[in-house]
Amino acid sequence: MNFDGKIALITGASRGIGRAVAVEFARRGAGVALVGRDVAALRESADACAGARPGAFAEVYEGDVTDRAAIERIVDEVVARSGRLDCAVANAGQSADALLLRLKPETIDRMLDVNLKSAFYLCAAVAKPMMKQRAGAIVLVSSIVGITGNPGQAAYAASKAGLLGLCKSLAKELGSRNIRVNAVAPGLIETAMTEKMPDAAREFLIKQAALGRAGKPEDVSGVVAFLCSDAAEYITGQTLVVDGGILM
């Protein structure tokens, strides 16, 4: 799992799982492109990458992941500067809870835009340089809720489930060009997003986990790095569940 000389692009890299993924890649030798809207937080992620490996190449790219033109521009800039793009991680995501009869149309649109459509835009943009290279790895960050569903999370679950269909379809489309597409489905991971969960819901999930604890962003980042590495060069179209045993 050595990424010396390789370039990885991560959306939603300002905090949580995205930051942990960026640091993991940097620690293993990759140059990283950090994409998001919160420039100050992205710079903190870049500093964390430098702390993981002195001299690490980490660049900040401000952009709205729901803006297709912005994503295409960023990918073009990364390739122009680095000459290549080896790994892409579609991590940007938001959560909004509401029962179906209280679910506002704008909430549905936002969940699909941020969690699902942004992944389409990223994959389309990175596929072009990867096809020219005839090599590349894409990882989509889904959720166990996209597998099981959850009351009050219909929009979020639907958007995350959509990523799993996207993963399998693109794996079949791009496999002939040696581009692998996989997904990870995290469970309860300690991030800013899950801090908003009610204590009762958090305690319930922890009790369901065979490992008896919530996960850390680093529990996910290592799996993402594995899926992008040469160690996983014969794995594509798969979803790895990273949930401490909740779904067993």
PDB file of C-alpha atoms in Angstrom:
ATOM      1  CA  MET A   1       0.000   0.000   0.000  1.00  0.00           C
ATOM      2  CA  ASN A   2       2.645   2.441  -1.129  1.00  0.00           C
ATOM      3  CA  PHE A   3       1.416   5.490  -3.067  1.00  0.00           C
ATOM      4  CA  ASP A   4       4.747   7.153  -3.863  1.00  0.00           C
ATOM      5  CA  GLY A   5       4.391   9.255  -7.010  1.00  0.00           C
ATOM      6  CA  LYS A   6       0.630   8.895  -7.142  1.00  0.00           C
ATOM      7  CA  ILE A   7      -2.040  11.603  -6.914  1.00  0.00           C
ATOM      8  CA  ALA A   8      -5.308  11.245  -5.002  1.00  0.00           C
ATOM      9  CA  LEU A   9      -8.288  13.618  -5.068  1.00  0.00           C
ATOM     10  CA  ILE A  10     -10.729  13.656  -2.147  1.00  0.00           C
ATOM     11  CA  THR A  11     -14.009  15.567  -1.950  1.00  0.00           C
ATOM     12  CA  GLY A  12     -15.397  16.577   1.420  1.00  0.00           C
ATOM     13  CA  ALA A  13     -11.809  16.645   2.668  1.00  0.00           C
ATOM     14  CA  SER A  14     -12.271  19.406   5.237  1.00  0.00           C
ATOM     15  CA  ARG A  15     -13.002  17.178   8.223  1.00  0.00           C
ATOM     16  CA  GLY A  16     -14.052  13.745   9.453  1.00  0.00           C
ATOM     17  CA  ILE A  17     -13.629  10.793   7.123  1.00  0.00           C
ATOM     18  CA  GLY A  18     -12.452  12.986   4.239  1.00  0.00           C
ATOM     19  CA  ARG A  19      -9.614  14.487   6.267  1.00  0.00           C
ATOM     20  CA  ALA A  20      -8.621  11.064   7.587  1.00  0.00           C
ATOM     21  CA  VAL A  21      -8.529   9.683   4.030  1.00  0.00           C
ATOM     22  CA  ALA A  22      -6.341  12.572   2.877  1.00  0.00           C
ATOM     23  CA  VAL A  23      -3.918  12.046   5.759  1.00  0.00           C
ATOM     24  CA  GLU A  24      -3.802   8.295   5.064  1.00  0.00           C
ATOM     25  CA  PHE A  25      -2.884   8.857   1.426  1.00  0.00           C
ATOM     26  CA  ALA A  26      -0.285  11.492   2.334  1.00  0.00           C
ATOM     27  CA  ARG A  27       1.247   9.234   4.980  1.00  0.00           C
ATOM     28  CA  ARG A  28       1.643   6.525   2.359  1.00  0.00           C
ATOM     29  CA  GLY A  29       3.382   8.828  -0.103  1.00  0.00           C
ATOM     30  CA  ALA A  30       0.624  10.191  -2.339  1.00  0.00           C
ATOM     31  CA  GLY A  31       0.141  13.799  -3.323  1.00  0.00           C
ATOM     32  CA  VAL A  32      -3.373  14.845  -2.344  1.00  0.00           C
ATOM     33  CA  ALA A  33      -5.878  17.307  -3.783  1.00  0.00           C
ATOM     34  CA  LEU A  34      -8.340  18.438  -1.118  1.00  0.00           C
ATOM     35  CA  VAL A  35     -11.723  19.571  -2.449  1.00  0.00           C
ATOM     36  CA  GLY A  36     -14.508  21.392  -0.619  1.00  0.00           C
ATOM     37  CA  ARG A  37     -16.066  24.757   0.158  1.00  0.00           C
ATOM     38  CA  ASP A  38     -14.572  25.464   3.598  1.00  0.00           C
ATOM     39  CA  VAL A  39     -11.125  26.723   2.645  1.00  0.00           C
ATOM     40  CA  ALA A  40      -9.967  27.284   6.229  1.00  0.00           C
ATOM     41  CA  ALA A  41     -10.854  23.708   7.184  1.00  0.00           C
ATOM     42  CA  LEU A  42      -9.242  22.361   4.006  1.00  0.00           C
ATOM     43  CA  ARG A  43      -6.029  24.142   4.954  1.00  0.00           C
ATOM     44  CA  GLU A  44      -6.183  22.442   8.336  1.00  0.00           C
ATOM     45  CA  SER A  45      -6.454  19.140   6.485  1.00  0.00           C
ATOM     46  CA  ALA A  46      -3.431  20.091   4.380  1.00  0.00           C
ATOM     47  CA  ASP A  47      -1.511  20.848   7.572  1.00  0.00           C
ATOM     48  CA  ALA A  48      -2.534  17.458   8.956  1.00  0.00           C
ATOM     49  CA  CYS A  49      -1.187  15.816   5.794  1.00  0.00           C
ATOM     50  CA  ALA A  50       2.113  17.641   6.227  1.00  0.00           C
ATOM     51  CA  GLY A  51       2.203  16.488   9.829  1.00  0.00           C
ATOM     52  CA  ALA A  52       1.713  12.886   8.744  1.00  0.00           C
ATOM     53  CA  ARG A  53       4.599  13.061   6.296  1.00  0.00           C
ATOM     54  CA  PRO A  54       6.957  16.046   6.199  1.00  0.00           C
ATOM     55  CA  GLY A  55       7.016  17.583   2.750  1.00  0.00           C
ATOM     56  CA  ALA A  56       3.748  15.958   1.755  1.00  0.00           C
ATOM     57  CA  PHE A  57       2.194  17.468  -1.380  1.00  0.00           C
ATOM     58  CA  ALA A  58      -1.276  18.650  -0.332  1.00  0.00           C
ATOM     59  CA  GLU A  59      -3.196  21.284  -2.264  1.00  0.00           C
ATOM     60  CA  VAL A  60      -6.508  22.950  -1.491  1.00  0.00           C
ATOM     61  CA  TYR A  61      -9.144  23.353  -4.197  1.00  0.00           C
ATOM     62  CA  GLU A  62     -12.222  25.393  -3.340  1.00  0.00           C
ATOM     63  CA  GLY A  63     -15.339  24.249  -5.141  1.00  0.00           C
ATOM     64  CA  ASP A  64     -18.963  23.206  -4.781  1.00  0.00           C
ATOM     65  CA  VAL A  65     -19.225  19.468  -5.419  1.00  0.00           C
ATOM     66  CA  THR A  66     -22.773  19.934  -6.736  1.00  0.00           C
ATOM     67  CA  ASP A  67     -21.454  22.180  -9.521  1.00  0.00           C
ATOM     68  CA  ARG A  68     -20.389  19.951 -12.406  1.00  0.00           C
ATOM     69  CA  ALA A  69     -18.379  22.690 -14.111  1.00  0.00           C
ATOM     70  CA  ALA A  70     -16.488  23.416 -10.884  1.00  0.00           C
ATOM     71  CA  ILE A  71     -15.562  19.763 -10.430  1.00  0.00           C
ATOM     72  CA  GLU A  72     -14.407  19.468 -14.031  1.00  0.00           C
ATOM     73  CA  ARG A  73     -12.286  22.601 -13.603  1.00  0.00           C
ATOM     74  CA  ILE A  74     -10.663  21.258 -10.427  1.00  0.00           C
ATOM     75  CA  VAL A  75      -9.873  17.878 -11.982  1.00  0.00           C
ATOM     76  CA  ASP A  76      -8.357  19.616 -15.014  1.00  0.00           C
ATOM     77  CA  GLU A  77      -6.218  21.791 -12.714  1.00  0.00           C
ATOM     78  CA  VAL A  78      -4.995  18.785 -10.730  1.00  0.00           C
ATOM     79  CA  VAL A  79      -4.046  16.878 -13.880  1.00  0.00           C
ATOM     80  CA  ALA A  80      -2.397  19.938 -15.431  1.00  0.00           C
ATOM     81  CA  ARG A  81      -0.263  20.450 -12.345  1.00  0.00           C
ATOM     82  CA  SER A  82       0.574  16.842 -11.537  1.00  0.00           C
ATOM     83  CA  GLY A  83       0.367  15.190 -14.935  1.00  0.00           C
ATOM     84  CA  ARG A  84      -1.788  12.367 -13.625  1.00  0.00           C
ATOM     85  CA  LEU A  85      -4.646  11.340 -11.348  1.00  0.00           C
ATOM     86  CA  ASP A  86      -4.553   7.889  -9.804  1.00  0.00           C
ATOM     87  CA  CYS A  87      -7.219   7.828  -7.102  1.00  0.00           C
ATOM     88  CA  ALA A  88     -10.493   9.667  -6.511  1.00  0.00           C
ATOM     89  CA  VAL A  89     -12.654   9.458  -3.403  1.00  0.00           C
ATOM     90  CA  ALA A  90     -16.233  10.760  -3.509  1.00  0.00           C
ATOM     91  CA  ASN A  91     -16.671  11.487   0.163  1.00  0.00           C
ATOM     92  CA  ALA A  92     -18.732  14.698   0.226  1.00  0.00           C
ATOM     93  CA  GLY A  93     -22.021  14.154   2.009  1.00  0.00           C
ATOM     94  CA  GLN A  94     -24.703  15.590   4.229  1.00  0.00           C
ATOM     95  CA  SER A  95     -27.426  14.138   6.422  1.00  0.00           C
ATOM     96  CA  ALA A  96     -30.943  15.430   7.029  1.00  0.00           C
ATOM     97  CA  ASP A  97     -33.497  13.484   9.056  1.00  0.00           C
ATOM     98  CA  ALA A  98     -37.256  13.767   8.597  1.00  0.00           C
ATOM     99  CA  LEU A  99     -40.190  11.401   8.408  1.00  0.00           C
ATOM    100  CA  LEU A 100     -41.595  10.977   4.906  1.00  0.00           C
ATOM    101  CA  LEU A 101     -44.709  13.109   5.470  1.00  0.00           C
ATOM    102  CA  ARG A 102     -42.537  15.939   6.807  1.00  0.00           C
ATOM    103  CA  LEU A 103     -39.818  15.632   4.203  1.00  0.00           C
ATOM    104  CA  LYS A 104     -39.549  18.853   2.244  1.00  0.00           C
ATOM    105  CA  PRO A 105     -38.830  18.743  -1.507  1.00  0.00           C
ATOM    106  CA  GLU A 106     -35.793  20.984  -1.051  1.00  0.00           C
ATOM    107  CA  THR A 107     -34.376  18.504   1.482  1.00  0.00           C
ATOM    108  CA  ILE A 108     -34.756  15.652  -0.996  1.00  0.00           C
ATOM    109  CA  ASP A 109     -33.078  17.715  -3.690  1.00  0.00           C
ATOM    110  CA  ARG A 110     -30.204  18.641  -1.377  1.00  0.00           C
ATOM    111  CA  MET A 111     -29.555  15.036  -0.329  1.00  0.00           C
ATOM    112  CA  LEU A 112     -29.525  13.845  -3.930  1.00  0.00           C
ATOM    113  CA  ASP A 113     -27.384  16.764  -5.099  1.00  0.00           C
ATOM    114  CA  VAL A 114     -24.702  16.507  -2.415  1.00  0.00           C
ATOM    115  CA  ASN A 115     -24.647  12.783  -1.728  1.00  0.00           C
ATOM    116  CA  LEU A 116     -25.369  11.276  -5.140  1.00  0.00           C
ATOM    117  CA  LYS A 117     -25.213  13.668  -8.083  1.00  0.00           C
ATOM    118  CA  SER A 118     -21.875  15.072  -6.928  1.00  0.00           C
ATOM    119  CA  ALA A 119     -20.436  11.555  -7.200  1.00  0.00           C
ATOM    120  CA  PHE A 120     -21.685  11.316 -10.788  1.00  0.00           C
ATOM    121  CA  TYR A 121     -19.935  14.594 -11.595  1.00  0.00           C
ATOM    122  CA  LEU A 122     -16.686  13.533  -9.945  1.00  0.00           C
ATOM    123  CA  CYS A 123     -16.620  10.117 -11.593  1.00  0.00           C
ATOM    124  CA  ALA A 124     -17.292  11.585 -15.032  1.00  0.00           C
ATOM    125  CA  ALA A 125     -14.519  14.145 -14.582  1.00  0.00           C
ATOM    126  CA  VAL A 126     -11.847  11.769 -13.276  1.00  0.00           C
ATOM    127  CA  ALA A 127     -12.697   8.989 -15.729  1.00  0.00           C
ATOM    128  CA  LYS A 128     -11.244  11.025 -18.607  1.00  0.00           C
ATOM    129  CA  PRO A 129      -7.630  11.232 -17.384  1.00  0.00           C
ATOM    130  CA  MET A 130      -7.833   7.747 -15.912  1.00  0.00           C
ATOM    131  CA  MET A 131      -8.967   6.320 -19.246  1.00  0.00           C
ATOM    132  CA  LYS A 132      -5.990   7.976 -20.948  1.00  0.00           C
ATOM    133  CA  GLN A 133      -3.694   6.450 -18.322  1.00  0.00           C
ATOM    134  CA  ARG A 134      -5.532   3.136 -18.596  1.00  0.00           C
ATOM    135  CA  ALA A 135      -5.387   2.965 -14.818  1.00  0.00           C
ATOM    136  CA  GLY A 136      -7.161   4.419 -11.815  1.00  0.00           C
ATOM    137  CA  ALA A 137      -9.193   3.704  -8.712  1.00  0.00           C
ATOM    138  CA  ILE A 138     -12.414   5.353  -7.543  1.00  0.00           C
ATOM    139  CA  VAL A 139     -14.013   4.882  -4.126  1.00  0.00           C
ATOM    140  CA  LEU A 140     -17.519   6.068  -3.257  1.00  0.00           C
ATOM    141  CA  VAL A 141     -18.304   6.647   0.424  1.00  0.00           C
ATOM    142  CA  SER A 142     -21.793   5.319   1.091  1.00  0.00           C
ATOM    143  CA  SER A 143     -23.313   4.201   4.425  1.00  0.00           C
ATOM    144  CA  ILE A 144     -24.822   1.116   6.013  1.00  0.00           C
ATOM    145  CA  VAL A 145     -28.083   3.082   5.925  1.00  0.00           C
ATOM    146  CA  GLY A 146     -27.890   2.799   2.144  1.00  0.00           C
ATOM    147  CA  ILE A 147     -28.039  -0.980   2.614  1.00  0.00           C
ATOM    148  CA  THR A 148     -30.578  -1.299   5.420  1.00  0.00           C
ATOM    149  CA  GLY A 149     -32.664   1.875   5.220  1.00  0.00           C
ATOM    150  CA  ASN A 150     -33.649   3.718   8.398  1.00  0.00           C
ATOM    151  CA  PRO A 151     -36.848   5.372   9.650  1.00  0.00           C
ATOM    152  CA  GLY A 152     -36.643   9.126   9.281  1.00  0.00           C
ATOM    153  CA  GLN A 153     -33.746   8.945   6.831  1.00  0.00           C
ATOM    154  CA  ALA A 154     -35.470   8.123   3.560  1.00  0.00           C
ATOM    155  CA  ALA A 155     -33.736  10.849   1.546  1.00  0.00           C
ATOM    156  CA  TYR A 156     -30.312  10.185   3.044  1.00  0.00           C
ATOM    157  CA  ALA A 157     -30.658   6.404   2.677  1.00  0.00           C
ATOM    158  CA  ALA A 158     -31.873   6.681  -0.912  1.00  0.00           C
ATOM    159  CA  SER A 159     -28.938   8.896  -1.861  1.00  0.00           C
ATOM    160  CA  LYS A 160     -26.449   6.537  -0.242  1.00  0.00           C
ATOM    161  CA  ALA A 161     -28.100   3.477  -1.810  1.00  0.00           C
ATOM    162  CA  GLY A 162     -27.794   5.166  -5.186  1.00  0.00           C
ATOM    163  CA  LEU A 163     -24.024   5.238  -4.767  1.00  0.00           C
ATOM    164  CA  LEU A 164     -23.978   1.442  -4.592  1.00  0.00           C
ATOM    165  CA  GLY A 165     -25.744   1.126  -7.944  1.00  0.00           C
ATOM    166  CA  LEU A 166     -23.421   3.737  -9.406  1.00  0.00           C
ATOM    167  CA  CYS A 167     -20.429   1.778  -8.127  1.00  0.00           C
ATOM    168  CA  LYS A 168     -21.455  -1.466  -9.806  1.00  0.00           C
ATOM    169  CA  SER A 169     -22.438   0.174 -13.084  1.00  0.00           C
ATOM    170  CA  LEU A 170     -19.218   2.157 -13.400  1.00  0.00           C
ATOM    171  CA  ALA A 171     -17.130  -0.856 -12.434  1.00  0.00           C
ATOM    172  CA  LYS A 172     -18.572  -2.611 -15.490  1.00  0.00           C
ATOM    173  CA  GLU A 173     -18.238   0.442 -17.735  1.00  0.00           C
ATOM    174  CA  LEU A 174     -14.665   1.306 -16.840  1.00  0.00           C
ATOM    175  CA  GLY A 175     -13.128  -2.068 -16.072  1.00  0.00           C
ATOM    176  CA  SER A 176     -11.856  -2.588 -19.617  1.00  0.00           C
ATOM    177  CA  ARG A 177      -9.686   0.539 -19.140  1.00  0.00           C
ATOM    178  CA  ASN A 178      -8.228  -0.864 -15.905  1.00  0.00           C
ATOM    179  CA  ILE A 179     -10.215   1.567 -13.751  1.00  0.00           C
ATOM    180  CA  ARG A 180     -11.595   0.031 -10.578  1.00  0.00           C
ATOM    181  CA  VAL A 181     -14.675   1.392  -8.785  1.00  0.00           C
ATOM    182  CA  ASN A 182     -15.583   0.326  -5.261  1.00  0.00           C
ATOM    183  CA  ALA A 183     -17.567   1.632  -2.312  1.00  0.00           C
ATOM    184  CA  VAL A 184     -17.310   1.666   1.453  1.00  0.00           C
ATOM    185  CA  ALA A 185     -20.340   1.644   3.735  1.00  0.00           C
ATOM    186  CA  PRO A 186     -19.404   3.027   7.157  1.00  0.00           C
ATOM    187  CA  GLY A 187     -21.524   2.477  10.230  1.00  0.00           C
ATOM    188  CA  LEU A 188     -21.473   4.762  13.258  1.00  0.00           C
ATOM    189  CA  ILE A 189     -18.295   6.810  12.842  1.00  0.00           C
ATOM    190  CA  GLU A 190     -17.377   9.617  15.245  1.00  0.00           C
ATOM    191  CA  THR A 191     -17.637  12.702  13.038  1.00  0.00           C
ATOM    192  CA  ALA A 192     -19.283  16.110  13.204  1.00  0.00           C
ATOM    193  CA  MET A 193     -22.262  14.628  11.373  1.00  0.00           C
ATOM    194  CA  THR A 194     -22.901  11.864  13.909  1.00  0.00           C
ATOM    195  CA  GLU A 195     -22.397  14.195  16.881  1.00  0.00           C
ATOM    196  CA  LYS A 196     -25.929  15.436  16.194  1.00  0.00           C
ATOM    197  CA  MET A 197     -27.417  12.001  16.809  1.00  0.00           C
ATOM    198  CA  PRO A 198     -29.615  11.537  19.898  1.00  0.00           C
ATOM    199  CA  ASP A 199     -27.787   9.727  22.700  1.00  0.00           C
ATOM    200  CA  ALA A 200     -30.309   6.891  22.673  1.00  0.00           C
ATOM    201  CA  ALA A 201     -29.754   6.201  18.972  1.00  0.00           C
ATOM    202  CA  ARG A 202     -25.979   6.306  19.422  1.00  0.00           C
ATOM    203  CA  GLU A 203     -26.089   3.904  22.372  1.00  0.00           C
ATOM    204  CA  PHE A 204     -28.359   1.532  20.439  1.00  0.00           C
ATOM    205  CA  LEU A 205     -25.940   1.323  17.502  1.00  0.00           C
ATOM    206  CA  ILE A 206     -22.947   0.820  19.762  1.00  0.00           C
ATOM    207  CA  LYS A 207     -24.749  -2.072  21.474  1.00  0.00           C
ATOM    208  CA  GLN A 208     -25.442  -3.595  18.049  1.00  0.00           C
ATOM    209  CA  ALA A 209     -21.770  -3.452  17.080  1.00  0.00           C
ATOM    210  CA  ALA A 210     -19.863  -6.670  17.712  1.00  0.00           C
ATOM    211  CA  LEU A 211     -16.806  -4.595  18.590  1.00  0.00           C
ATOM    212  CA  GLY A 212     -18.818  -2.641  21.155  1.00  0.00           C
ATOM    213  CA  ARG A 213     -17.748   0.834  20.088  1.00  0.00           C
ATOM    214  CA  ALA A 214     -18.248   3.547  17.520  1.00  0.00           C
ATOM    215  CA  GLY A 215     -15.724   3.773  14.724  1.00  0.00           C
ATOM    216  CA  LYS A 216     -13.119   6.454  14.109  1.00  0.00           C
ATOM    217  CA  PRO A 217     -12.509   8.162  10.768  1.00  0.00           C
ATOM    218  CA  GLU A 218      -9.195   6.309  10.633  1.00  0.00           C
ATOM    219  CA  ASP A 219     -11.100   3.009  10.702  1.00  0.00           C
ATOM    220  CA  VAL A 220     -12.523   3.982   7.318  1.00  0.00           C
ATOM    221  CA  SER A 221      -9.508   5.707   5.783  1.00  0.00           C
ATOM    222  CA  GLY A 222      -7.355   2.595   5.858  1.00  0.00           C
ATOM    223  CA  VAL A 223     -10.026   0.647   3.981  1.00  0.00           C
ATOM    224  CA  VAL A 224     -10.303   3.382   1.347  1.00  0.00           C
ATOM    225  CA  ALA A 225      -6.530   3.346   0.879  1.00  0.00           C
ATOM    226  CA  PHE A 226      -6.576  -0.432   0.535  1.00  0.00           C
ATOM    227  CA  LEU A 227      -9.226  -0.277  -2.193  1.00  0.00           C
ATOM    228  CA  CYS A 228      -7.109   2.238  -4.110  1.00  0.00           C
ATOM    229  CA  SER A 229      -3.892   0.294  -3.665  1.00  0.00           C
ATOM    230  CA  ASP A 230      -2.194  -2.372  -5.757  1.00  0.00           C
ATOM    231  CA  ALA A 231      -3.161  -4.848  -3.042  1.00  0.00           C
ATOM    232  CA  ALA A 232      -6.759  -4.538  -4.312  1.00  0.00           C
ATOM    233  CA  GLU A 233      -5.953  -4.558  -8.041  1.00  0.00           C
ATOM    234  CA  TYR A 234      -8.429  -7.425  -8.678  1.00  0.00           C
ATOM    235  CA  ILE A 235     -11.290  -5.948  -6.657  1.00  0.00           C
ATOM    236  CA  THR A 236     -13.968  -3.866  -8.364  1.00  0.00           C
ATOM    237  CA  GLY A 237     -17.703  -3.283  -8.055  1.00  0.00           C
ATOM    238  CA  GLN A 238     -17.655  -4.201  -4.369  1.00  0.00           C
ATOM    239  CA  THR A 239     -18.948  -2.559  -1.204  1.00  0.00           C
ATOM    240  CA  LEU A 240     -16.911  -3.036   1.964  1.00  0.00           C
ATOM    241  CA  VAL A 241     -18.945  -2.538   5.123  1.00  0.00           C
ATOM    242  CA  VAL A 242     -16.967  -0.798   7.872  1.00  0.00           C
ATOM    243  CA  ASP A 243     -19.319  -0.885  10.840  1.00  0.00           C
ATOM    244  CA  GLY A 244     -17.725  -2.866  13.663  1.00  0.00           C
ATOM    245  CA  GLY A 245     -20.180  -5.704  13.110  1.00  0.00           C
ATOM    246  CA  ILE A 246     -23.530  -3.895  13.267  1.00  0.00           C
ATOM    247  CA  LEU A 247     -24.982  -5.601  10.195  1.00  0.00           C
ATOM    248  CA  MET A 248     -23.905  -9.158  10.951  1.00  0.00           C
TER     249      MET A 248
END
